[in-house]
Amino acid sequence: MAAIQFYSALPGLVQLMIIFTWMVVILIPPSAAAPIQITFEGCIPGFADNETQYCCPPKYNGTIVDFIPEKELNSSKPLRVRKALQCLSEKEQLEYKAKLDRAYTILRNLPEDDPRSLYQHCILHCAYGTGALVQPGTNITIDIHFSWLFYPFQRWFVFFHERILQNVLEDPEFSLHFWNWDNGATVRKPNSSDGGCYKVGHFVPQVYNDSSTAQYEAKRSYRAFMSDLPVDLSMIPEERADPPLRTADVVVPRNVASMYVAMMLNGSTTRGFIGGEYRVGDTQVLDPLTRGGSLEVRGHASAHWWVGGPLGLVPTSASDPLFFAHHSNVDRLWNNWHNLPGAERKDYDDPDFLNAEYLFWDETATLRRVNVRDSLSIEVLALEEVHFPTRWNKV
Ligand SMILES: [Cu+2]
């Protein structure tokens, strides 16, 4: 009662200011939203495929260094180019196969706790994709799948992997060429003006299928080794254990339809293609149907399952070198999506998307902090120079 009497005695303008302040406090909720920021501190066992997954990154005593792209787009230096693997000439294929063999021999033989080892690539992907990482100060687990964190995460993962390969090969021009699994078309005639090679790309690239090389993975499904069996981009998880054998005449039209849905129909909006929002406080998303990006849950996931073996499961997929050729294609398709005709296809401009941060190991085993904003231009990243602070043992 005393408070009301006091309020009534105040001048009208002051009363109005009090009401306005009260409305602001009541009607606008405190902004809990903030971008996801990754820490490896507090890492716990993850969970996937009905099993506990032990995949925390190794202890790091160094300083985390922000990674800031150095180059401007008007750089005079030519862009490094990632090519479709089926379009390499025979000579290029042989050279590329030998380079992959050299690089993956080194990455497989590094000590297990070296963050550049192939083993630790696998661990890192597992940590980000099974709920092993935890939002700071909470017990809320993080998973980069089925949300707007997916494509930028994979772009940075492939980017740092490519730098590590450049470094072990001592070849700053090395590019990670892509498995062009979406391409099942040979119907167009070669045309010198557009540079196409007019070879289908939907078989597992031969450079990854030579059992004498370090990029080979014997535990892939038999399907991956058949030179006349295209990848099935509509394969569903229930078919993983015993998938029907679909021949090319059935699979190719299915693949065209699957890509059309992923890139054009379901991918006609930002949320549809990129995936749902994911902010501080949001729980780990386990709902691919309503939250996953259209390409993530279709062609991308099906290719993982179709190849099978380690590549078919989140906790082990990055132990197969084919992972990086596969995700190099996802990276390319995200880039291509912006330029498709029809609806305007744009990345989110939400600050909680642009400022989301990840941690990755670079070629010097330094932990680097990156954000989504810096991942959005593939051209800028293609200009990045790699440095050679470490000499690697030749094999
Ligand atoms: Cu993947």
Coordinates of C-alpha atoms and ligand atoms in Angstrom, one line a residue:
M1 CA 0.0 0.0 0.0
A2 CA 2.8 2.4 0.9
A3 CA 4.4 1.6 -2.5
I4 CA 1.2 2.6 -4.4
Q5 CA 1.0 5.8 -2.4
F6 CA 4.6 6.6 -3.2
Y7 CA 4.0 5.9 -6.9
S8 CA 0.9 8.1 -7.0
A9 CA 2.9 10.9 -5.6
L10 CA 5.5 10.8 -8.4
P11 CA 5.3 13.3 -11.3
G12 CA 3.5 11.9 -14.4
L13 CA 6.6 11.7 -16.5
V14 CA 8.4 9.6 -13.9
Q15 CA 5.4 7.3 -13.6
L16 CA 5.5 6.8 -17.4
M17 CA 9.2 6.0 -17.3
I18 CA 8.7 3.4 -14.5
I19 CA 5.9 1.7 -16.5
F20 CA 8.0 1.7 -19.7
T21 CA 11.0 0.2 -17.8
W22 CA 8.7 -2.5 -16.2
M23 CA 7.3 -3.4 -19.7
V24 CA 10.8 -3.8 -21.1
V25 CA 11.8 -6.1 -18.3
I26 CA 8.6 -8.1 -18.4
L27 CA 7.9 -8.3 -22.1
I28 CA 11.4 -8.8 -23.5
P29 CA 12.9 -12.0 -22.1
P30 CA 16.6 -11.9 -21.1
S31 CA 18.7 -12.8 -24.1
A32 CA 19.8 -16.4 -23.4
A33 CA 20.6 -16.9 -27.0
A34 CA 24.3 -17.0 -27.8
P35 CA 26.5 -18.8 -30.3
I36 CA 27.8 -22.2 -29.5
Q37 CA 31.5 -22.2 -28.5
I38 CA 33.5 -25.3 -28.3
T39 CA 35.8 -26.3 -25.5
F40 CA 37.5 -29.7 -25.0
E41 CA 37.4 -29.1 -21.3
G42 CA 34.9 -31.2 -19.5
C43 CA 34.7 -33.8 -22.4
I44 CA 32.8 -36.9 -21.4
P45 CA 32.2 -40.2 -23.0
G46 CA 29.8 -39.8 -26.0
F47 CA 27.1 -42.2 -27.1
A48 CA 26.3 -43.5 -30.6
D49 CA 25.3 -46.8 -32.2
N50 CA 24.0 -48.1 -28.9
E51 CA 27.4 -47.9 -27.4
T52 CA 29.4 -45.5 -25.1
Q53 CA 32.1 -43.9 -27.2
Y54 CA 35.4 -42.8 -25.7
C55 CA 36.6 -40.1 -27.9
C56 CA 37.9 -37.1 -26.0
P57 CA 40.7 -35.1 -27.8
P58 CA 44.2 -35.3 -26.3
K59 CA 45.2 -33.0 -23.5
Y60 CA 46.5 -29.7 -24.8
N61 CA 48.9 -27.5 -22.8
G62 CA 49.5 -24.9 -25.5
T63 CA 47.6 -21.7 -26.3
I64 CA 44.6 -21.8 -28.5
V65 CA 45.2 -19.5 -31.4
D66 CA 42.5 -17.8 -33.4
F67 CA 42.6 -18.7 -37.1
I68 CA 42.0 -15.6 -39.2
P69 CA 42.1 -16.0 -43.0
E70 CA 45.0 -14.0 -44.3
K71 CA 44.1 -13.5 -47.9
E72 CA 41.9 -11.1 -49.8
L73 CA 39.9 -12.3 -52.8
N74 CA 41.9 -10.0 -55.1
S75 CA 45.1 -11.8 -54.3
S76 CA 47.2 -12.3 -57.4
K77 CA 47.9 -15.9 -56.4
P78 CA 45.8 -18.4 -58.3
L79 CA 43.2 -20.4 -56.3
R80 CA 44.0 -23.9 -55.5
V81 CA 41.5 -26.1 -57.2
R82 CA 39.8 -29.2 -56.0
K83 CA 38.9 -31.4 -59.0
A84 CA 36.4 -34.2 -59.6
L85 CA 38.4 -37.4 -59.1
Q86 CA 36.9 -39.2 -62.1
C87 CA 38.0 -36.3 -64.3
L88 CA 41.7 -36.6 -63.5
S89 CA 43.7 -37.8 -66.4
E90 CA 45.4 -41.2 -66.1
K91 CA 48.7 -39.6 -65.3
E92 CA 47.1 -37.3 -62.7
Q93 CA 45.3 -40.2 -61.1
L94 CA 48.6 -42.1 -60.7
E95 CA 50.4 -39.0 -59.2
Y96 CA 47.5 -38.3 -56.9
K97 CA 47.2 -41.9 -55.8
A98 CA 50.9 -41.9 -54.9
K99 CA 50.6 -38.6 -53.0
L100 CA 47.6 -39.9 -51.0
D101 CA 49.6 -43.1 -50.2
R102 CA 52.6 -41.1 -49.0
A103 CA 50.5 -38.7 -46.9
Y104 CA 48.2 -41.4 -45.3
T105 CA 51.2 -43.6 -44.6
I106 CA 52.6 -40.8 -42.4
L107 CA 49.2 -40.0 -40.8
R108 CA 48.6 -43.7 -40.0
N109 CA 52.1 -44.0 -38.5
L110 CA 52.1 -40.9 -36.3
P111 CA 51.8 -41.6 -32.5
E112 CA 48.2 -42.1 -31.5
D113 CA 48.2 -39.0 -29.3
D114 CA 49.5 -36.7 -32.2
P115 CA 46.5 -34.6 -33.1
R116 CA 47.5 -34.8 -36.8
S117 CA 47.4 -38.6 -36.9
L118 CA 44.5 -40.3 -38.8
Y119 CA 43.5 -41.8 -35.4
Q120 CA 43.0 -38.4 -33.9
H121 CA 41.0 -37.2 -36.9
C122 CA 38.7 -40.0 -36.2
I123 CA 38.6 -39.1 -32.5
L124 CA 37.8 -35.5 -33.2
H125 CA 34.9 -36.3 -35.5
C126 CA 33.6 -38.7 -32.9
A127 CA 33.9 -36.1 -30.2
Y128 CA 31.9 -33.5 -32.2
G129 CA 29.3 -36.0 -33.3
T130 CA 28.4 -38.2 -30.3
G131 CA 27.8 -35.7 -27.5
A132 CA 31.2 -36.0 -26.0
L133 CA 31.7 -32.2 -25.9
V134 CA 29.8 -30.2 -23.3
Q135 CA 28.7 -26.6 -23.3
P136 CA 30.8 -24.6 -20.8
G137 CA 29.5 -24.6 -17.2
T138 CA 26.7 -27.0 -18.0
N139 CA 26.0 -30.7 -18.6
I140 CA 24.4 -30.0 -22.0
T141 CA 26.1 -32.1 -24.6
I142 CA 26.9 -30.9 -28.2
D143 CA 26.5 -32.6 -31.5
I144 CA 27.2 -30.8 -34.8
H145 CA 24.8 -33.0 -36.7
F146 CA 21.2 -32.0 -37.7
S147 CA 21.7 -28.3 -37.3
W148 CA 23.3 -25.2 -38.8
L149 CA 26.6 -26.3 -37.3
F150 CA 27.0 -29.2 -39.7
Y151 CA 28.3 -27.7 -43.1
P152 CA 30.7 -25.2 -41.5
F153 CA 32.1 -27.8 -39.2
Q154 CA 32.8 -30.2 -42.1
R155 CA 34.3 -27.4 -44.2
W156 CA 36.8 -26.5 -41.5
F157 CA 37.5 -30.2 -40.8
V158 CA 38.3 -30.8 -44.4
F159 CA 40.3 -27.5 -44.6
F160 CA 42.6 -28.4 -41.7
H161 CA 42.9 -31.9 -43.0
E162 CA 44.0 -30.6 -46.4
R163 CA 46.6 -28.3 -44.7
I164 CA 48.0 -31.3 -42.8
L165 CA 48.2 -33.3 -46.1
Q166 CA 49.9 -30.3 -47.8
N167 CA 52.3 -30.2 -44.9
V168 CA 53.3 -33.8 -44.8
L169 CA 53.7 -33.8 -48.6
E170 CA 55.6 -30.5 -48.4
D171 CA 53.4 -29.4 -51.3
P172 CA 51.5 -26.2 -50.7
E173 CA 49.6 -26.6 -54.0
F174 CA 48.1 -29.9 -53.0
S175 CA 44.3 -30.0 -53.1
L176 CA 41.9 -32.5 -51.7
H177 CA 40.0 -33.6 -54.8
F178 CA 36.4 -34.7 -54.4
W179 CA 34.3 -37.8 -54.9
N180 CA 31.7 -36.5 -57.3
W181 CA 29.0 -39.0 -56.1
D182 CA 26.1 -36.8 -57.2
N183 CA 27.1 -37.1 -60.8
G184 CA 25.6 -40.0 -62.6
A185 CA 25.2 -38.3 -66.0
T186 CA 27.1 -39.0 -69.2
V187 CA 24.4 -37.8 -71.5
R188 CA 25.8 -34.5 -72.5
K189 CA 28.4 -34.3 -75.2
P190 CA 31.9 -33.0 -74.4
N191 CA 32.0 -29.3 -74.9
S192 CA 35.3 -27.6 -74.8
S193 CA 33.7 -24.4 -73.5
D194 CA 32.6 -25.7 -70.1
G195 CA 35.5 -28.0 -69.2
G196 CA 33.3 -31.0 -68.3
C197 CA 34.9 -34.4 -68.5
Y198 CA 31.5 -36.3 -68.9
K199 CA 32.4 -39.2 -66.8
V200 CA 30.1 -40.4 -64.1
G201 CA 31.3 -39.8 -60.6
H202 CA 29.1 -42.1 -58.6
F203 CA 31.5 -45.0 -58.1
V204 CA 34.0 -45.0 -55.3
P205 CA 37.1 -43.3 -56.9
Q206 CA 39.7 -45.8 -57.9
V207 CA 42.5 -43.9 -56.2
Y208 CA 41.0 -45.0 -52.9
N209 CA 40.4 -48.6 -53.9
D210 CA 44.0 -49.9 -54.4
S211 CA 44.7 -52.3 -51.6
S212 CA 48.4 -51.6 -51.8
T213 CA 47.9 -48.0 -50.7
A214 CA 47.4 -46.3 -47.3
Q215 CA 44.1 -44.7 -48.4
Y216 CA 42.6 -48.1 -48.8
E217 CA 40.1 -49.4 -46.1
A218 CA 39.5 -53.1 -46.3
K219 CA 36.4 -53.0 -44.1
R220 CA 34.3 -51.0 -46.6
S221 CA 31.3 -52.9 -47.9
Y222 CA 31.8 -55.1 -50.9
R223 CA 29.6 -52.5 -52.7
A224 CA 32.4 -50.0 -52.6
F225 CA 34.7 -52.2 -54.6
M226 CA 32.4 -53.0 -57.4
S227 CA 33.2 -50.8 -60.4
D228 CA 29.7 -51.1 -61.9
L229 CA 27.6 -50.4 -58.8
P230 CA 26.7 -46.7 -58.3
V231 CA 26.4 -45.3 -54.8
D232 CA 22.7 -45.3 -53.7
L233 CA 21.9 -41.8 -52.5
S234 CA 18.5 -42.8 -51.2
M235 CA 19.7 -45.6 -48.9
I236 CA 18.0 -45.5 -45.5
P237 CA 19.6 -46.4 -42.2
E238 CA 17.3 -49.5 -41.9
E239 CA 19.0 -51.0 -45.0
R240 CA 22.5 -50.7 -43.5
A241 CA 22.7 -54.3 -42.3
D242 CA 21.4 -55.9 -45.4
P243 CA 20.8 -53.4 -48.2
P244 CA 19.0 -54.6 -51.4
L245 CA 21.3 -54.8 -54.4
R246 CA 20.0 -52.1 -56.7
T247 CA 21.6 -52.0 -60.2
A248 CA 22.6 -48.9 -62.0
D249 CA 19.3 -48.6 -64.1
V250 CA 17.4 -48.4 -60.8
V251 CA 19.9 -46.4 -58.8
V252 CA 20.7 -43.6 -61.2
P253 CA 17.1 -42.2 -61.5
R254 CA 16.7 -42.6 -57.7
N255 CA 19.9 -40.5 -57.2
V256 CA 18.7 -37.8 -59.5
A257 CA 15.5 -37.6 -57.6
S258 CA 17.3 -37.6 -54.2
M259 CA 19.6 -34.8 -55.3
Y260 CA 16.7 -32.8 -56.6
V261 CA 14.9 -33.1 -53.3
A262 CA 18.1 -32.2 -51.3
M263 CA 19.2 -29.2 -53.4
M264 CA 16.0 -27.9 -54.9
L265 CA 12.9 -28.9 -53.0
N266 CA 13.8 -29.3 -49.4
G267 CA 16.8 -27.1 -50.0
S268 CA 14.7 -24.2 -51.3
T269 CA 15.0 -22.4 -47.9
T270 CA 17.9 -21.5 -45.7
R271 CA 16.6 -23.6 -42.9
G272 CA 15.7 -26.5 -45.2
F273 CA 19.2 -26.7 -46.7
I274 CA 21.5 -25.6 -43.8
G275 CA 19.5 -27.1 -41.0
G276 CA 17.9 -25.8 -37.8
E277 CA 19.2 -23.2 -35.4
Y278 CA 21.5 -24.3 -32.6
R279 CA 22.3 -21.9 -29.7
V280 CA 23.8 -22.0 -26.2
G281 CA 21.4 -23.8 -24.0
D282 CA 19.9 -26.0 -26.8
T283 CA 20.2 -29.7 -26.1
Q284 CA 21.9 -32.1 -28.5
V285 CA 19.7 -32.5 -31.5
L286 CA 18.8 -36.0 -32.4
D287 CA 16.0 -35.3 -34.9
P288 CA 17.3 -35.5 -38.4
L289 CA 13.9 -35.3 -40.0
T290 CA 12.8 -31.9 -38.7
R291 CA 16.2 -30.3 -38.0
G292 CA 18.8 -31.8 -40.4
G293 CA 20.0 -29.9 -43.5
S294 CA 18.5 -31.4 -46.6
L295 CA 21.8 -32.6 -48.1
E296 CA 23.2 -33.8 -44.8
V297 CA 20.3 -36.2 -44.2
R298 CA 20.0 -37.4 -47.8
G299 CA 22.9 -37.8 -50.2
H300 CA 25.6 -37.2 -47.6
A301 CA 24.3 -39.7 -45.1
S302 CA 23.3 -42.4 -47.7
A303 CA 26.8 -42.3 -49.2
H304 CA 28.3 -42.9 -45.7
W305 CA 26.0 -45.9 -45.2
W306 CA 26.4 -47.3 -48.7
V307 CA 30.2 -47.4 -48.4
G308 CA 29.8 -48.9 -45.0
G309 CA 32.6 -50.2 -42.7
P310 CA 34.1 -47.4 -40.6
L311 CA 32.8 -44.7 -42.9
G312 CA 29.2 -45.9 -42.2
L313 CA 29.3 -45.0 -38.5
V314 CA 29.8 -41.5 -36.9
P315 CA 32.4 -42.6 -34.3
T316 CA 34.7 -44.2 -36.8
S317 CA 33.9 -42.5 -40.2
A318 CA 36.9 -40.2 -40.3
S319 CA 39.3 -43.2 -39.9
D320 CA 38.6 -44.0 -43.6
P321 CA 40.6 -41.5 -45.8
L322 CA 37.6 -41.7 -48.2
F323 CA 35.8 -39.5 -45.7
F324 CA 37.7 -36.5 -46.8
A325 CA 37.0 -37.0 -50.5
H326 CA 33.3 -37.5 -49.6
H327 CA 33.1 -34.4 -47.5
S328 CA 35.1 -32.4 -50.1
N329 CA 32.0 -33.0 -52.3
V330 CA 29.6 -31.9 -49.5
D331 CA 31.7 -28.8 -49.3
R332 CA 31.4 -28.2 -53.0
L333 CA 27.6 -28.8 -53.1
W334 CA 27.1 -26.3 -50.2
N335 CA 29.0 -23.8 -52.3
N336 CA 27.0 -24.7 -55.5
W337 CA 23.7 -24.5 -53.6
H338 CA 24.0 -20.7 -53.4
N339 CA 23.9 -20.4 -57.2
L340 CA 21.0 -22.6 -58.0
P341 CA 18.1 -21.0 -59.9
G342 CA 14.8 -20.3 -58.3
A343 CA 14.4 -19.4 -54.6
E344 CA 17.1 -17.2 -53.1
R345 CA 19.5 -19.5 -51.4
K346 CA 21.4 -17.8 -48.6
D347 CA 23.3 -18.8 -45.5
Y348 CA 21.8 -17.6 -42.2
D349 CA 22.7 -14.0 -41.2
D350 CA 21.9 -14.7 -37.5
P351 CA 24.8 -13.7 -35.3
D352 CA 24.4 -17.0 -33.3
F353 CA 25.2 -18.8 -36.6
L354 CA 28.0 -16.5 -37.8
N355 CA 29.7 -16.3 -34.4
A356 CA 29.5 -20.0 -33.6
E357 CA 33.1 -21.3 -32.9
Y358 CA 34.9 -24.6 -33.3
L359 CA 38.3 -25.9 -32.4
F360 CA 40.6 -27.8 -34.8
W361 CA 44.2 -29.0 -34.8
D362 CA 46.3 -27.4 -37.5
E363 CA 49.4 -28.8 -39.3
T364 CA 51.7 -27.7 -36.4
A365 CA 49.5 -29.5 -33.8
T366 CA 48.3 -26.1 -32.6
L367 CA 44.7 -25.9 -31.5
R368 CA 43.0 -23.2 -33.6
R369 CA 39.7 -21.4 -32.9
V370 CA 37.6 -20.7 -36.0
N371 CA 34.1 -19.4 -36.5
V372 CA 31.3 -19.9 -39.0
R373 CA 31.6 -16.5 -40.5
D374 CA 35.1 -17.2 -41.8
S375 CA 34.0 -20.5 -43.3
L376 CA 31.4 -19.0 -45.7
S377 CA 33.7 -18.2 -48.6
I378 CA 35.4 -21.3 -50.0
E379 CA 37.5 -19.0 -52.3
V380 CA 39.0 -17.2 -49.4
L381 CA 40.0 -20.5 -47.8
A382 CA 41.4 -21.8 -51.0
L383 CA 43.9 -18.9 -51.0
E384 CA 45.3 -19.7 -47.6
E385 CA 48.9 -20.5 -47.6
V386 CA 50.3 -23.4 -45.7
H387 CA 53.5 -23.1 -43.7
F388 CA 56.2 -25.6 -43.1
P389 CA 57.4 -25.4 -39.6
T390 CA 57.9 -29.2 -39.3
R391 CA 59.9 -31.5 -41.5
W392 CA 58.3 -34.9 -41.9
N393 CA 60.0 -38.2 -42.3
K394 CA 59.9 -39.3 -45.8
V395 CA 58.5 -42.8 -46.3
Ligands
CU1 CU 29.7 -37.1 -43.1

